PDB file of C-alpha atoms in Angstrom:
ATOM      1  CA  MET A   1     124.628  58.274 109.741  1.00 36.00           C
ATOM      2  CA  PRO A   2     121.532  57.737 111.887  1.00 41.00           C
ATOM      3  CA  PRO A   3     118.422  55.162 110.899  1.00 43.00           C
ATOM      4  CA  LEU A   4     116.402  57.018 108.798  1.00 39.00           C
ATOM      5  CA  PRO A   5     112.558  58.511 109.862  1.00 46.00           C
ATOM      6  CA  ASP A   6     110.558  55.778 109.500  1.00 46.00           C
ATOM      7  CA  ASN A   7     108.140  58.508 107.585  1.00 48.00           C
ATOM      8  CA  PRO A   8     109.178  58.526 104.299  1.00 39.00           C
ATOM      9  CA  ASP A   9     107.376  61.906 104.065  1.00 45.00           C
ATOM     10  CA  GLU A  10     110.019  63.595 106.048  1.00 48.00           C
ATOM     11  CA  LEU A  11     112.827  62.711 104.082  1.00 45.00           C
ATOM     12  CA  LEU A  12     113.865  65.669 101.841  1.00 52.00           C
ATOM     13  CA  PRO A  13     116.146  64.921  98.764  1.00 48.00           C
ATOM     14  CA  ALA A  14     119.550  67.370  98.391  1.00 45.00           C
ATOM     15  CA  THR A  15     119.700  66.609  95.308  1.00 45.00           C
ATOM     16  CA  GLN A  16     120.300  69.683  93.788  1.00 55.00           C
ATOM     17  CA  PRO A  17     122.043  73.304  95.797  1.00 62.00           C
ATOM     18  CA  GLU A  18     119.447  75.108  97.381  1.00 68.00           C
ATOM     19  CA  LEU A  19     119.041  76.953 100.040  1.00 67.00           C
ATOM     20  CA  CYS A  20     116.140  75.329 102.372  1.00 67.00           C
ATOM     21  CA  ARG A  21     115.218  76.469 105.973  1.00 63.00           C
ATOM     22  CA  TRP A  22     113.753  74.954 108.212  1.00 61.00           C
ATOM     23  CA  VAL A  23     111.319  76.879 110.691  1.00 62.00           C
ATOM     24  CA  ALA A  24     110.254  74.588 114.027  1.00 54.00           C
ATOM     25  CA  GLU A  25     108.457  75.743 117.078  1.00 53.00           C
ATOM     26  CA  ASN A  26     111.545  73.976 119.181  1.00 46.00           C
ATOM     27  CA  ALA A  27     114.929  74.217 119.275  1.00 39.00           C
ATOM     28  CA  ALA A  28     116.810  72.378 117.198  1.00 40.00           C
ATOM     29  CA  GLY A  29     118.113  69.944 120.352  1.00 38.00           C
ATOM     30  CA  GLU A  30     114.382  69.174 120.419  1.00 39.00           C
ATOM     31  CA  ALA A  31     113.163  68.711 117.058  1.00 36.00           C
ATOM     32  CA  ARG A  32     113.018  65.321 115.299  1.00 38.00           C
ATOM     33  CA  PRO A  33     116.149  65.867 112.662  1.00 39.00           C
ATOM     34  CA  ILE A  34     115.395  65.615 108.803  1.00 41.00           C
ATOM     35  CA  TYR A  35     118.067  63.916 107.092  1.00 41.00           C
ATOM     36  CA  PRO A  36     119.494  65.004 103.510  1.00 44.00           C
ATOM     37  CA  ALA A  37     119.471  61.502 100.900  1.00 42.00           C
ATOM     38  CA  GLY A  38     122.852  60.737 100.972  1.00 48.00           C
ATOM     39  CA  GLY A  39     126.223  62.959 101.088  1.00 50.00           C
ATOM     40  CA  ARG A  40     129.117  64.957 103.385  1.00 55.00           C
ATOM     41  CA  THR A  41     127.275  66.936 105.617  1.00 52.00           C
ATOM     42  CA  ALA A  42     129.342  70.359 107.299  1.00 54.00           C
ATOM     43  CA  LEU A  43     127.652  72.103 110.436  1.00 53.00           C
ATOM     44  CA  HIS A  44     127.992  75.269 111.154  1.00 50.00           C
ATOM     45  CA  PHE A  45     126.195  77.099 114.316  1.00 45.00           C
ATOM     46  CA  GLY A  46     125.134  80.916 115.438  1.00 46.00           C
ATOM     47  CA  TYR A  47     128.732  81.214 117.878  1.00 43.00           C
ATOM     48  CA  PRO A  48     131.544  81.299 115.727  1.00 48.00           C
ATOM     49  CA  VAL A  49     134.132  79.492 117.444  1.00 44.00           C
ATOM     50  CA  ARG A  50     136.805  82.653 118.232  1.00 46.00           C
ATOM     51  CA  GLN A  51     140.582  81.136 119.439  1.00 47.00           C
ATOM     52  CA  PRO A  52     142.085  84.447 121.107  1.00 46.00           C
ATOM     53  CA  GLY A  53     146.189  84.939 120.005  1.00 45.00           C
ATOM     54  CA  ILE A  54     145.976  82.604 116.738  1.00 44.00           C
ATOM     55  CA  THR A  55     145.276  84.773 112.894  1.00 49.00           C
ATOM     56  CA  LEU A  56     143.053  83.760 110.884  1.00 49.00           C
ATOM     57  CA  SER A  57     146.262  81.916 108.923  1.00 51.00           C
ATOM     58  CA  THR A  58     147.175  79.243 111.013  1.00 45.00           C
ATOM     59  CA  THR A  59     144.398  77.694 112.543  1.00 48.00           C
ATOM     60  CA  ASP A  60     142.055  75.112 111.638  1.00 45.00           C
ATOM     61  CA  LEU A  61     141.257  76.315 107.702  1.00 45.00           C
ATOM     62  CA  LYS A  62     144.495  75.507 106.336  1.00 44.00           C
ATOM     63  CA  LYS A  63     145.692  73.448 108.819  1.00 39.00           C
ATOM     64  CA  VAL A  64     143.097  70.647 111.121  1.00 34.00           C
ATOM     65  CA  ILE A  65     141.606  69.222 108.054  1.00 36.00           C
ATOM     66  CA  ASP A  66     143.854  67.939 105.533  1.00 37.00           C
ATOM     67  CA  TYR A  67     141.425  66.983 102.805  1.00 37.00           C
ATOM     68  CA  PRO A  68     141.432  70.339 100.726  1.00 41.00           C
ATOM     69  CA  ALA A  69     144.250  71.047  98.272  1.00 39.00           C
ATOM     70  CA  ARG A  70     145.390  74.841  98.252  1.00 39.00           C
ATOM     71  CA  ASP A  71     143.688  75.976  95.311  1.00 41.00           C
ATOM     72  CA  MET A  72     140.549  74.649  97.155  1.00 41.00           C
ATOM     73  CA  THR A  73     141.623  77.148 100.201  1.00 44.00           C
ATOM     74  CA  ILE A  74     141.993  79.699  98.071  1.00 41.00           C
ATOM     75  CA  THR A  75     138.846  79.098  96.146  1.00 45.00           C
ATOM     76  CA  VAL A  76     136.589  78.879  99.854  1.00 46.00           C
ATOM     77  CA  GLU A  77     138.421  82.060 101.113  1.00 46.00           C
ATOM     78  CA  ALA A  78     137.512  83.862  97.890  1.00 46.00           C
ATOM     79  CA  GLY A  79     134.043  82.653  97.679  1.00 44.00           C
ATOM     80  CA  ILE A  80     133.565  84.056 101.038  1.00 48.00           C
ATOM     81  CA  ARG A  81     135.862  86.820 100.884  1.00 54.00           C
ATOM     82  CA  ILE A  82     137.984  86.677 103.907  1.00 57.00           C
ATOM     83  CA  THR A  83     140.916  86.262 101.933  1.00 60.00           C
ATOM     84  CA  GLU A  84     141.932  89.387 103.233  1.00 64.00           C
ATOM     85  CA  LEU A  85     141.522  88.799 106.793  1.00 63.00           C
ATOM     86  CA  ALA A  86     144.106  86.120 107.229  1.00 63.00           C
ATOM     87  CA  ASP A  87     146.468  87.885 109.256  1.00 69.00           C
ATOM     88  CA  ARG A  88     143.697  89.201 111.478  1.00 68.00           C
ATOM     89  CA  LEU A  89     143.627  88.144 115.099  1.00 71.00           C
ATOM     90  CA  PRO A  90     139.600  86.759 116.226  1.00 68.00           C
ATOM     91  CA  GLY A  91     139.532  89.845 118.733  1.00 73.00           C
ATOM     92  CA  GLN A  92     139.914  91.648 115.243  1.00 74.00           C
ATOM     93  CA  LEU A  93     136.945  90.672 113.574  1.00 73.00           C
ATOM     94  CA  SER A  94     133.662  91.974 113.350  1.00 72.00           C
ATOM     95  CA  GLY A  95     130.654  89.858 113.877  1.00 68.00           C
ATOM     96  CA  GLY A  96     130.282  89.263 110.322  1.00 68.00           C
ATOM     97  CA  GLN A  97     133.634  88.547 109.635  1.00 72.00           C
ATOM     98  CA  GLN A  98     133.801  86.149 112.315  1.00 74.00           C
ATOM     99  CA  GLN A  99     130.203  84.298 110.791  1.00 70.00           C
ATOM    100  CA  ARG A 100     132.013  84.404 107.609  1.00 69.00           C
ATOM    101  CA  VAL A 101     135.398  82.577 109.152  1.00 72.00           C
ATOM    102  CA  ALA A 102     133.262  79.987 110.228  1.00 75.00           C
ATOM    103  CA  LEU A 103     131.202  78.954 107.585  1.00 74.00           C
ATOM    104  CA  ALA A 104     134.738  79.558 105.446  1.00 73.00           C
ATOM    105  CA  ARG A 105     135.640  76.074 108.246  1.00 74.00           C
ATOM    106  CA  ALA A 106     133.029  74.460 107.761  1.00 75.00           C
ATOM    107  CA  ALA A 107     132.828  75.115 103.717  1.00 72.00           C
ATOM    108  CA  ILE A 108     136.396  73.863 103.269  1.00 73.00           C
ATOM    109  CA  THR A 109     135.223  69.930 103.436  1.00 73.00           C
ATOM    110  CA  GLU A 110     133.584  70.415 100.239  1.00 75.00           C
ATOM    111  CA  PRO A 111     130.171  68.985 101.649  1.00 80.00           C
ATOM    112  CA  ARG A 112     127.295  68.641  99.608  1.00 82.00           C
ATOM    113  CA  VAL A 113     124.892  70.034 102.318  1.00 85.00           C
ATOM    114  CA  LEU A 114     125.754  72.855 105.089  1.00 85.00           C
ATOM    115  CA  LEU A 115     123.647  72.797 107.868  1.00 86.00           C
ATOM    116  CA  LEU A 116     123.611  76.216 109.589  1.00 85.00           C
ATOM    117  CA  ASP A 117     122.321  76.079 113.113  1.00 85.00           C
ATOM    118  CA  GLU A 118     120.520  79.675 113.955  1.00 83.00           C
ATOM    119  CA  PRO A 119     123.438  81.645 111.956  1.00 81.00           C
ATOM    120  CA  LEU A 120     122.493  85.541 112.743  1.00 81.00           C
ATOM    121  CA  SER A 121     121.197  84.927 116.381  1.00 78.00           C
ATOM    122  CA  ALA A 122     123.863  86.831 117.797  1.00 72.00           C
ATOM    123  CA  LEU A 123     124.019  89.531 115.221  1.00 76.00           C
ATOM    124  CA  ASP A 124     122.662  92.944 115.480  1.00 80.00           C
ATOM    125  CA  GLU A 125     119.743  93.463 113.194  1.00 81.00           C
ATOM    126  CA  GLN A 126     121.491  95.644 110.515  1.00 81.00           C
ATOM    127  CA  LEU A 127     124.174  92.867 110.593  1.00 78.00           C
ATOM    128  CA  ARG A 128     121.586  89.871 110.474  1.00 82.00           C
ATOM    129  CA  ILE A 129     120.085  91.722 107.098  1.00 83.00           C
ATOM    130  CA  GLN A 130     123.776  92.099 105.538  1.00 80.00           C
ATOM    131  CA  MET A 131     124.374  88.557 106.547  1.00 80.00           C
ATOM    132  CA  ARG A 132     121.012  87.245 105.394  1.00 84.00           C
ATOM    133  CA  GLN A 133     122.363  88.612 101.637  1.00 83.00           C
ATOM    134  CA  GLU A 134     125.577  87.262 102.522  1.00 80.00           C
ATOM    135  CA  LEU A 135     124.791  84.388 102.549  1.00 82.00           C
ATOM    136  CA  ARG A 136     122.727  83.985  99.529  1.00 84.00           C
ATOM    137  CA  ARG A 137     125.852  84.929  97.663  1.00 82.00           C
ATOM    138  CA  MET A 138     127.919  82.227  99.228  1.00 79.00           C
ATOM    139  CA  GLN A 139     125.422  79.076  98.819  1.00 83.00           C
ATOM    140  CA  ARG A 140     125.263  79.976  94.897  1.00 83.00           C
ATOM    141  CA  ASP A 141     129.223  80.956  94.229  1.00 79.00           C
ATOM    142  CA  LEU A 142     130.017  77.884  96.659  1.00 77.00           C
ATOM    143  CA  GLY A 143     126.910  75.615  94.763  1.00 82.00           C
ATOM    144  CA  ILE A 144     125.619  73.565  97.652  1.00 82.00           C
ATOM    145  CA  THR A 145     122.942  73.198  99.543  1.00 86.00           C
ATOM    146  CA  PHE A 146     121.746  75.125 102.917  1.00 86.00           C
ATOM    147  CA  ILE A 147     119.939  73.934 105.228  1.00 88.00           C
ATOM    148  CA  HIS A 148     118.990  76.685 107.411  1.00 86.00           C
ATOM    149  CA  VAL A 149     117.044  76.386 110.803  1.00 87.00           C
ATOM    150  CA  THR A 150     115.936  79.264 112.475  1.00 85.00           C
ATOM    151  CA  HIS A 151     113.243  80.557 114.719  1.00 83.00           C
ATOM    152  CA  THR A 152     112.888  83.780 112.351  1.00 85.00           C
ATOM    153  CA  GLN A 153     109.960  84.076 110.182  1.00 85.00           C
ATOM    154  CA  LEU A 154     111.107  86.862 107.885  1.00 85.00           C
ATOM    155  CA  GLU A 155     114.333  85.160 107.517  1.00 86.00           C
ATOM    156  CA  ALA A 156     112.709  82.009 106.222  1.00 85.00           C
ATOM    157  CA  ILE A 157     110.402  83.509 103.970  1.00 87.00           C
ATOM    158  CA  ALA A 158     113.485  86.315 102.740  1.00 87.00           C
ATOM    159  CA  LEU A 159     116.240  83.598 101.663  1.00 86.00           C
ATOM    160  CA  ALA A 160     114.448  80.261 101.133  1.00 87.00           C
ATOM    161  CA  ASP A 161     114.055  78.431  97.662  1.00 87.00           C
ATOM    162  CA  LEU A 162     112.324  76.017  99.792  1.00 88.00           C
ATOM    163  CA  VAL A 163     110.913  76.378 103.405  1.00 89.00           C
ATOM    164  CA  VAL A 164     110.183  73.466 105.875  1.00 89.00           C
ATOM    165  CA  VAL A 165     108.251  74.683 107.983  1.00 90.00           C
ATOM    166  CA  MET A 166     107.953  72.025 111.727  1.00 89.00           C
ATOM    167  CA  GLU A 167     106.098  71.647 114.513  1.00 90.00           C
ATOM    168  CA  GLN A 168     107.094  68.810 117.602  1.00 88.00           C
ATOM    169  CA  GLY A 169     109.656  67.730 115.160  1.00 85.00           C
ATOM    170  CA  ARG A 170     107.661  67.025 112.018  1.00 90.00           C
ATOM    171  CA  ILE A 171     106.881  68.661 109.005  1.00 92.00           C
ATOM    172  CA  LYS A 172     103.330  70.336 108.848  1.00 94.00           C
ATOM    173  CA  GLN A 173     103.991  72.022 105.134  1.00 94.00           C
ATOM    174  CA  SER A 174     107.267  73.014 103.039  1.00 93.00           C
ATOM    175  CA  GLY A 175     107.059  74.823  99.892  1.00 93.00           C
ATOM    176  CA  PRO A 176     108.803  77.594  98.074  1.00 93.00           C
ATOM    177  CA  ALA A 177     108.526  80.608 100.361  1.00 91.00           C
ATOM    178  CA  ARG A 178     105.712  82.514  98.405  1.00 92.00           C
ATOM    179  CA  GLU A 179     103.360  79.371  98.412  1.00 94.00           C
ATOM    180  CA  ILE A 180     104.172  78.365 102.504  1.00 93.00           C
ATOM    181  CA  TYR A 181     103.535  82.945 102.818  1.00 93.00           C
ATOM    182  CA  ALA A 182     100.338  82.572 100.537  1.00 93.00           C
ATOM    183  CA  GLU A 183      98.649  79.464 100.362  1.00 93.00           C
ATOM    184  CA  PRO A 184      99.226  78.596 104.335  1.00 95.00           C
ATOM    185  CA  LYS A 185      97.768  75.001 104.515  1.00 94.00           C
ATOM    186  CA  ASP A 186      96.063  74.789 108.083  1.00 95.00           C
ATOM    187  CA  ARG A 187      96.047  77.078 111.007  1.00 95.00           C
ATOM    188  CA  TYR A 188      99.760  76.268 112.627  1.00 95.00           C
ATOM    189  CA  VAL A 189     101.255  77.102 109.128  1.00 95.00           C
ATOM    190  CA  ALA A 190      98.991  79.883 109.195  1.00 94.00           C
ATOM    191  CA  GLU A 191      99.369  81.728 112.734  1.00 93.00           C
ATOM    192  CA  PHE A 192     103.276  80.839 112.644  1.00 91.00           C
ATOM    193  CA  VAL A 193     104.926  81.847 109.331  1.00 90.00           C
ATOM    194  CA  GLY A 194     102.159  84.860 110.275  1.00 89.00           C
ATOM    195  CA  GLY A 195     100.996  87.967 107.993  1.00 92.00           C
ATOM    196  CA  GLN A 196      97.545  86.172 108.223  1.00 94.00           C
ATOM    197  CA  ASN A 197      94.036  86.935 110.072  1.00 94.00           C
ATOM    198  CA  VAL A 198      92.798  83.365 110.965  1.00 94.00           C
ATOM    199  CA  ILE A 199      89.229  82.851 111.485  1.00 93.00           C
ATOM    200  CA  LYS A 200      87.276  79.869 113.418  1.00 93.00           C
ATOM    201  CA  CYS A 201      83.846  80.378 111.520  1.00 93.00           C
ATOM    202  CA  ARG A 202      80.291  77.868 111.107  1.00 94.00           C
ATOM    203  CA  VAL A 203      78.720  77.063 107.940  1.00 94.00           C
ATOM    204  CA  GLU A 204      76.172  78.821 107.439  1.00 93.00           C
ATOM    205  CA  ARG A 205      74.627  78.151 103.372  1.00 91.00           C
ATOM    206  CA  VAL A 206      76.960  76.516 100.638  1.00 91.00           C
ATOM    207  CA  ASN A 207      75.870  78.021  97.240  1.00 84.00           C
ATOM    208  CA  GLY A 208      77.606  75.442  94.923  1.00 79.00           C
ATOM    209  CA  SER A 209      81.062  76.856  94.136  1.00 82.00           C
ATOM    210  CA  SER A 210      81.515  79.275  97.805  1.00 87.00           C
ATOM    211  CA  ALA A 211      79.976  79.128 101.005  1.00 91.00           C
ATOM    212  CA  LEU A 212      79.365  81.184 103.320  1.00 91.00           C
ATOM    213  CA  LEU A 213      80.032  81.604 107.037  1.00 93.00           C
ATOM    214  CA  ALA A 214      79.860  82.951 110.528  1.00 91.00           C
ATOM    215  CA  SER A 215      81.772  83.623 112.722  1.00 89.00           C
ATOM    216  CA  GLY A 216      80.250  84.991 116.419  1.00 81.00           C
ATOM    217  CA  ASP A 217      78.502  88.442 115.274  1.00 77.00           C
ATOM    218  CA  MET A 218      80.296  88.530 111.814  1.00 82.00           C
ATOM    219  CA  ARG A 219      77.473  87.235 109.069  1.00 82.00           C
ATOM    220  CA  GLY A 220      78.240  86.710 105.170  1.00 85.00           C
ATOM    221  CA  ILE A 221      82.092  85.680 105.346  1.00 90.00           C
ATOM    222  CA  GLU A 222      82.062  84.349 101.422  1.00 89.00           C
ATOM    223  CA  ILE A 223      84.305  82.239 101.021  1.00 90.00           C
ATOM    224  CA  PRO A 224      84.919  80.338  97.259  1.00 87.00           C
ATOM    225  CA  LEU A 225      84.600  76.184  97.542  1.00 86.00           C
ATOM    226  CA  ALA A 226      87.884  74.393  95.567  1.00 76.00           C
ATOM    227  CA  ASP A 227      86.554  71.191  93.274  1.00 67.00           C
ATOM    228  CA  LYS A 228      87.580  68.217  96.357  1.00 65.00           C
ATOM    229  CA  ARG A 229      86.379  70.178  99.532  1.00 76.00           C
ATOM    230  CA  ARG A 230      83.117  69.666 100.335  1.00 84.00           C
ATOM    231  CA  LEU A 231      81.127  71.498 103.442  1.00 88.00           C
ATOM    232  CA  ALA A 232      78.249  70.814 104.885  1.00 89.00           C
ATOM    233  CA  GLU A 233      75.168  73.315 107.251  1.00 91.00           C
ATOM    234  CA  GLY A 234      77.080  73.345 110.729  1.00 92.00           C
ATOM    235  CA  ASP A 235      81.024  72.083 110.014  1.00 94.00           C
ATOM    236  CA  GLU A 236      83.476  74.339 111.961  1.00 94.00           C
ATOM    237  CA  VAL A 237      86.116  75.498 109.851  1.00 94.00           C
ATOM    238  CA  ASP A 238      89.301  78.159 109.829  1.00 94.00           C
ATOM    239  CA  ILE A 239      89.807  80.647 106.891  1.00 94.00           C
ATOM    240  CA  ALA A 240      92.656  82.700 106.368  1.00 95.00           C
ATOM    241  CA  VAL A 241      92.762  86.457 105.130  1.00 95.00           C
ATOM    242  CA  ARG A 242      96.164  88.214 104.251  1.00 96.00           C
ATOM    243  CA  ARG A 243      96.372  91.104 106.288  1.00 96.00           C
ATOM    244  CA  ASP A 244      97.389  93.437 103.594  1.00 96.00           C
ATOM    245  CA  ASP A 245      94.500  92.338 101.666  1.00 96.00           C
ATOM    246  CA  LEU A 246      92.253  93.429 103.855  1.00 96.00           C
ATOM    247  CA  ARG A 247      90.585  97.696 103.568  1.00 95.00           C
ATOM    248  CA  LEU A 248      89.512  99.751 106.069  1.00 96.00           C
ATOM    249  CA  HIS A 249      86.480 102.330 105.583  1.00 94.00           C
ATOM    250  CA  ARG A 250      84.355 104.360 107.827  1.00 94.00           C
ATOM    251  CA  ALA A 251      81.779 103.211 108.298  1.00 90.00           C
ATOM    252  CA  ALA A 252      79.507 105.897 107.850  1.00 86.00           C
ATOM    253  CA  GLY A 253      78.340 106.094 104.670  1.00 78.00           C
ATOM    254  CA  HIS A 254      79.913 102.575 103.545  1.00 80.00           C
ATOM    255  CA  ALA A 255      78.167 101.578 100.767  1.00 80.00           C
ATOM    256  CA  ASP A 256      78.423  97.012  99.683  1.00 81.00           C
ATOM    257  CA  VAL A 257      80.394  96.069  97.178  1.00 85.00           C
ATOM    258  CA  ALA A 258      79.281  92.809  95.106  1.00 82.00           C
ATOM    259  CA  GLY A 259      82.570  90.466  95.379  1.00 85.00           C
ATOM    260  CA  THR A 260      83.453  91.407  98.639  1.00 90.00           C
ATOM    261  CA  THR A 261      83.255  90.570 102.683  1.00 91.00           C
ATOM    262  CA  GLY A 262      82.910  93.578 105.398  1.00 90.00           C
ATOM    263  CA  ILE A 263      82.715  93.142 108.722  1.00 90.00           C
ATOM    264  CA  GLN A 264      82.022  96.332 110.960  1.00 90.00           C
ATOM    265  CA  THR A 265      84.507  97.137 113.796  1.00 93.00           C
ATOM    266  CA  ARG A 266      86.505  99.413 116.028  1.00 94.00           C
ATOM    267  CA  VAL A 267      90.085 100.656 115.679  1.00 96.00           C
ATOM    268  CA  ARG A 268      91.819  98.845 118.698  1.00 95.00           C
ATOM    269  CA  ALA A 269      95.324 100.089 118.442  1.00 96.00           C
ATOM    270  CA  VAL A 270      97.197 101.605 115.249  1.00 97.00           C
ATOM    271  CA  GLU A 271     101.157 101.317 114.993  1.00 97.00           C
ATOM    272  CA  TYR A 272     103.201 103.081 112.711  1.00 97.00           C
ATOM    273  CA  GLN A 273     105.500 100.616 111.304  1.00 95.00           C
ATOM    274  CA  GLY A 274     106.786 102.903 108.306  1.00 94.00           C
ATOM    275  CA  TYR A 275     106.454 101.937 104.724  1.00 94.00           C
ATOM    276  CA  PHE A 276     102.646 100.222 106.882  1.00 97.00           C
ATOM    277  CA  VAL A 277     100.711 101.022 109.639  1.00 98.00           C
ATOM    278  CA  LYS A 278     100.032  98.105 111.413  1.00 97.00           C
ATOM    279  CA  VAL A 279      95.462  99.007 112.705  1.00 97.00           C
ATOM    280  CA  MET A 280      94.103  96.499 114.673  1.00 96.00           C
ATOM    281  CA  LEU A 281      90.714  96.211 115.068  1.00 95.00           C
ATOM    282  CA  ASP A 282      88.350  94.347 117.923  1.00 91.00           C
ATOM    283  CA  ALA A 283      86.411  91.922 115.113  1.00 84.00           C
ATOM    284  CA  LEU A 284      87.022  88.596 116.570  1.00 75.00           C
ATOM    285  CA  GLY A 285      87.183  90.031 120.883  1.00 71.00           C
ATOM    286  CA  ALA A 286      89.996  88.615 122.068  1.00 67.00           C
ATOM    287  CA  GLU A 287      91.769  87.224 118.685  1.00 78.00           C
ATOM    288  CA  ASP A 288      94.127  89.059 116.698  1.00 81.00           C
ATOM    289  CA  PHE A 289      92.626  90.954 113.714  1.00 91.00           C
ATOM    290  CA  ILE A 290      94.316  93.093 112.006  1.00 96.00           C
ATOM    291  CA  ALA A 291      95.459  94.796 108.665  1.00 97.00           C
ATOM    292  CA  TYR A 292      98.416  96.601 106.991  1.00 97.00           C
ATOM    293  CA  VAL A 293      97.565  99.416 105.382  1.00 97.00           C
ATOM    294  CA  PRO A 294     100.200 101.543 103.010  1.00 97.00           C
ATOM    295  CA  GLU A 295     101.455 104.210 105.119  1.00 97.00           C
ATOM    296  CA  ARG A 296     100.582 106.859 102.350  1.00 96.00           C
ATOM    297  CA  ASP A 297      96.650 105.546 102.498  1.00 96.00           C
ATOM    298  CA  PHE A 298      96.554 105.619 105.709  1.00 97.00           C
ATOM    299  CA  PHE A 299      97.811 109.300 106.396  1.00 97.00           C
ATOM    300  CA  ALA A 300      95.258 110.442 104.228  1.00 96.00           C
ATOM    301  CA  ASP A 301      92.200 109.295 106.013  1.00 95.00           C
ATOM    302  CA  PRO A 302      94.368 109.093 109.486  1.00 97.00           C
ATOM    303  CA  LEU A 303      92.035 106.766 112.195  1.00 96.00           C
ATOM    304  CA  THR A 304      92.426 106.606 115.717  1.00 96.00           C
ATOM    305  CA  VAL A 305      91.585 104.423 118.865  1.00 97.00           C
ATOM    306  CA  GLY A 306      87.747 103.782 119.096  1.00 96.00           C
ATOM    307  CA  ASP A 307      87.279 105.149 114.567  1.00 96.00           C
ATOM    308  CA  SER A 308      84.510 102.982 114.048  1.00 95.00           C
ATOM    309  CA  VAL A 309      85.181 101.391 110.453  1.00 95.00           C
ATOM    310  CA  VAL A 310      83.663  98.683 108.023  1.00 94.00           C
ATOM    311  CA  ALA A 311      87.098  96.112 107.047  1.00 94.00           C
ATOM    312  CA  THR A 312      86.638  94.647 103.479  1.00 94.00           C
ATOM    313  CA  TRP A 313      88.595  92.172 101.212  1.00 95.00           C
ATOM    314  CA  ALA A 314      87.727  90.390  97.843  1.00 94.00           C
ATOM    315  CA  SER A 315      85.814  87.411  98.905  1.00 92.00           C
ATOM    316  CA  GLU A 316      87.847  85.048  96.573  1.00 91.00           C
ATOM    317  CA  ARG A 317      91.330  85.936  98.601  1.00 93.00           C
ATOM    318  CA  SER A 318      89.494  84.143 101.636  1.00 93.00           C
ATOM    319  CA  LEU A 319      91.627  80.854 102.172  1.00 93.00           C
ATOM    320  CA  LEU A 320      90.328  78.030 103.612  1.00 92.00           C
ATOM    321  CA  LEU A 321      92.043  75.748 105.605  1.00 93.00           C
ATOM    322  CA  ALA A 322      92.406  72.348 106.155  1.00 86.00           C
TER     323      ALA A 322
END
């Protein structure tokens, strides 16, 4: 095993089976490795090995690795659902079946940790969604820790028990998927994981447990202050507001509501996403300021490009970033 990292914070324990996703800006080969705390490690890569002319029953699943007994082979075959594929040639397998065979080859050694490097990258969207659920089931049935390296944020939050966000090979934040998505610690994590509007602001006034901020022409942005966070007038800070927390109102006749922050803006673009509509606003100039509006709410009073609106959100939902 290579020497352990200099920074002990980069050592993640793998004492309990779980699905751990690395979300990294760099490719896996460029990132600084994180080593599990002891135990055997197996690898699985995004492109499964193909051996033309050789059926699965004669491949390294049973022959090359002399370690497991036959009952372990049967357990892995059943757990990954490839028993019925034993007499097929690689060319007769679908993309998802090839992925399951590759996983079986790694799992047959009974590793404590299975490292999956972009295993879904070669699959089309429908198969990728299907294989996400397959990976969850396999991890649960095999009872080992999966470390899954991905550049796809949606995969990470959809699958992980523990998400680790990395930049230049160093950990920026780790925690449960919901915590990473809803409570990013800094601008990098908020922008990389997505779903947040990140606004650079200046402190105008501090009122005990809250502060009033300004960003460009926007005034009166109220944020709650945590007990340990101290701000002073003139400080520059970043805040995050979830896109699905925004409510859009037509500017004509709109009245301010206590406990909310509102900014007047115009609709820059509209994208239909199926169950919601993505509305892009010009509040931050060239930077994105986006609202996710439920489909039914949007089409009850559709907005078009150029419409003047007030974007509001509950002040308590503003998140002060590090």
